[in-house]
Short mmCIF file of C-alpha atoms in Angstrom, two decimals:
data_model
loop_
_atom_site.label_atom_id
_atom_site.label_comp_id
_atom_site.label_asym_id
_atom_site.label_seq_id
_atom_site.Cartn_x
_atom_site.Cartn_y
_atom_site.Cartn_z
CA MET A 229 49.78 89.44 100.56
CA SER A 230 52.73 90.17 102.71
CA PRO A 231 55.90 91.29 101.31
CA SER A 232 58.48 88.99 100.98
CA PRO A 233 62.09 89.94 102.39
CA SER A 234 64.60 90.97 99.66
CA PRO A 235 67.58 88.74 99.56
CA ALA A 236 70.87 90.39 101.20
CA PRO A 237 73.09 91.35 98.46
CA ALA A 238 76.16 89.43 97.94
CA PRO A 239 79.44 90.68 99.58
CA SER A 240 81.23 92.32 96.88
CA ALA A 241 85.00 92.24 96.61
CA VAL A 242 86.18 95.82 97.18
CA SER A 243 90.02 95.98 95.97
CA PRO A 244 91.87 97.68 99.01
CA ALA A 245 93.11 101.02 97.98
CA TYR A 246 96.13 103.27 98.84
CA ALA A 247 97.38 106.34 96.89
CA GLU A 248 100.02 108.73 98.07
CA ARG A 249 101.91 111.36 96.33
CA LEU A 250 105.68 111.69 97.24
CA GLY A 251 105.69 115.29 97.34
CA LEU A 252 108.01 117.82 98.61
CA PRO A 253 107.79 119.54 102.54
CA TRP A 254 106.61 123.37 101.92
CA TRP A 255 109.78 124.55 103.03
CA TYR A 256 111.47 122.95 100.11
CA TRP A 257 109.47 125.04 98.24
CA LEU A 258 110.44 128.41 99.96
CA ALA A 259 114.09 127.48 99.94
CA GLY A 260 114.30 126.63 96.32
CA VAL A 261 112.38 129.70 95.11
CA GLY A 262 114.05 131.57 97.57
CA LEU A 263 117.46 130.60 96.15
CA ALA A 264 116.53 131.18 92.79
CA GLY A 265 115.47 134.85 93.42
CA LEU A 266 118.95 135.18 95.04
CA LEU A 267 120.62 134.11 92.14
CA ALA A 268 118.36 136.03 89.51
CA ALA A 269 118.76 139.21 91.65
CA GLU A 270 122.81 138.97 91.76
CA LEU A 271 122.68 138.38 88.16
CA TRP A 272 120.45 141.25 88.05
CA MET A 273 122.80 143.56 89.40
CA GLY A 274 125.43 142.92 86.81
CA ALA A 275 123.50 143.36 83.78
CA SER A 276 121.34 146.50 82.19
CA GLY A 277 118.57 146.95 80.29
CA LEU A 278 116.19 143.88 79.26
CA ARG A 279 119.05 141.44 80.12
CA SER A 280 118.57 142.73 83.58
CA TRP A 281 115.12 140.78 84.12
CA LEU A 282 116.26 137.53 82.15
CA PRO A 283 117.59 135.89 84.87
CA PHE A 284 114.15 136.35 86.91
CA VAL A 285 112.25 135.17 83.65
CA LEU A 286 114.26 131.92 83.41
CA LEU A 287 115.54 131.22 86.81
CA LEU A 288 112.27 131.38 88.98
CA PRO A 289 110.09 129.29 86.57
CA ALA A 290 112.97 126.79 86.06
CA ALA A 291 113.02 126.58 90.03
CA VAL A 292 109.61 125.85 90.36
CA ALA A 293 109.67 123.38 87.30
CA ALA A 294 112.52 121.49 89.11
CA LEU A 295 110.66 121.26 92.68
CA TRP A 296 107.39 120.10 90.85
CA TRP A 297 109.51 117.52 89.14
CA LEU A 298 111.07 116.16 92.39
CA GLY A 299 107.64 115.71 94.26
CA ARG A 300 105.83 114.37 91.04
CA ILE A 301 106.23 110.24 92.19
CA ARG A 302 102.77 108.54 93.15
CA VAL A 303 102.62 105.67 95.10
CA ALA A 304 99.34 103.50 95.03
CA VAL A 305 97.78 100.22 95.25
CA ALA A 306 94.79 99.62 93.17
CA ASP A 307 93.49 96.81 90.64
CA GLY A 308 95.64 94.13 92.17
CA GLU A 309 99.10 96.26 91.52
CA LEU A 310 101.50 98.08 93.34
CA ARG A 311 102.31 101.50 91.24
CA VAL A 312 105.04 103.63 91.74
CA ASP A 313 105.44 106.18 89.26
CA ASP A 314 105.46 103.99 85.77
CA ALA A 315 106.74 101.11 87.35
CA ARG A 316 103.79 98.41 88.22
CA LEU A 317 104.11 95.18 90.18
CA PRO A 318 101.20 92.87 90.31
CA VAL A 319 100.43 91.92 94.21
CA ARG A 320 100.41 87.97 93.35
CA PHE A 321 104.29 88.36 93.14
CA VAL A 322 104.98 89.92 96.72
CA ALA A 323 105.97 87.64 99.29
CA ASP A 324 105.96 90.07 102.01
CA ALA A 325 105.68 93.57 102.57
CA VAL A 326 107.65 95.18 105.81
CA PRO A 327 107.09 98.72 106.72
CA LEU A 328 110.45 100.26 107.79
CA ASP A 329 111.48 103.49 109.73
CA ALA A 330 114.27 106.02 108.94
CA ALA A 331 117.09 103.41 110.60
CA GLY A 332 115.18 100.33 108.87
CA ARG A 333 115.62 102.11 105.70
CA ARG A 334 119.23 103.09 106.00
CA GLU A 335 119.92 99.81 106.84
CA VAL A 336 118.21 98.26 103.94
CA LEU A 337 119.77 100.37 101.53
CA GLY A 338 123.20 100.28 103.25
CA VAL A 339 126.50 98.51 102.38
CA GLY A 340 124.95 95.05 102.41
CA SER A 341 121.84 96.29 99.93
CA ASP A 342 121.26 94.22 96.96
CA PRO A 343 122.24 95.83 93.42
CA LEU A 344 119.33 94.27 91.90
CA ALA A 345 116.79 95.67 94.09
CA PHE A 346 114.33 98.41 92.90
CA VAL A 347 114.48 101.58 95.01
CA VAL A 348 112.29 104.79 94.68
CA GLN A 349 113.86 106.83 97.53
CA ARG A 350 113.07 110.11 98.66
CA PRO A 351 115.26 111.65 101.05
CA TRP A 352 112.88 114.33 102.49
CA ILE A 353 110.54 110.98 103.56
CA GLY A 354 111.71 109.41 106.49
CA GLY A 355 109.45 106.00 106.26
CA ALA A 356 109.69 103.41 103.49
CA VAL A 357 108.35 99.62 102.72
CA GLN A 358 110.10 96.93 101.78
CA VAL A 359 108.44 94.58 99.34
CA VAL A 360 109.83 91.07 99.26
CA LEU A 361 109.03 89.17 96.10
CA ASP A 362 108.58 86.07 94.92
CA ASP A 363 108.98 85.68 91.35
CA PRO A 364 111.57 83.13 89.79
CA ALA A 365 111.57 84.70 86.72
CA ASP A 366 112.38 88.29 87.96
CA PRO A 367 115.67 88.77 89.23
CA THR A 368 114.76 91.56 91.55
CA PRO A 369 114.49 90.50 95.30
CA PHE A 370 112.85 93.16 96.47
CA TRP A 371 111.44 96.62 96.12
CA VAL A 372 112.12 99.70 98.50
CA VAL A 373 109.61 102.48 98.23
CA SER A 374 109.49 105.84 100.40
CA SER A 375 106.18 106.60 102.06
CA ARG A 376 105.24 108.94 104.33
CA HIS A 377 102.80 105.90 106.03
CA PRO A 378 104.57 102.76 105.65
CA VAL A 379 102.29 100.66 107.85
CA GLU A 380 99.05 101.68 105.76
CA LEU A 381 101.00 101.00 102.56
CA ALA A 382 102.37 97.87 103.67
CA ALA A 383 98.91 96.88 105.08
CA ALA A 384 97.17 97.80 101.69
CA ILE A 385 99.74 95.62 99.85
CA MET A 386 99.16 92.50 101.96
CA ALA A 387 95.61 93.07 101.95
CA ALA A 388 95.56 93.37 98.21
CA ARG A 389 97.59 90.22 97.99
CA ASP A 390 95.16 88.24 100.15
CA ALA A 391 92.10 89.58 98.08
CA ALA A 392 93.60 88.36 94.74
#
């Protein structure tokens, strides 16, 4: 009795995935905590007793919390959606995704920009992706999303749209 070959597994539809956190550069953290420390030291010199340490106790954690909050945004393409923080866009409504460099982002968001556009911009990130929408029920003409890897994000959006 000869073993019969098993049938080849059917190709599974794997949704393309992309994930990125729009975090701050390390030197923003250094500068932010350093400035908070300098301000706390300035206030410390003008007080005595327990009040002298209060600026350090308040300002340093506040600076860390503010820096964390600035870098909390996540961008992902998964499960047929583009997710930017808590905003979700089904990729079936995407007409095109255009990677932008710093000059292209400046042009898209400049004087002639559409005020109805959905924009998530982080000034410390040079690149972005313009996602042109094709949804007659939505007045938003396009999304502009900052990305450190705009070509990969645009490719992931288009691949997810084509897979859907």
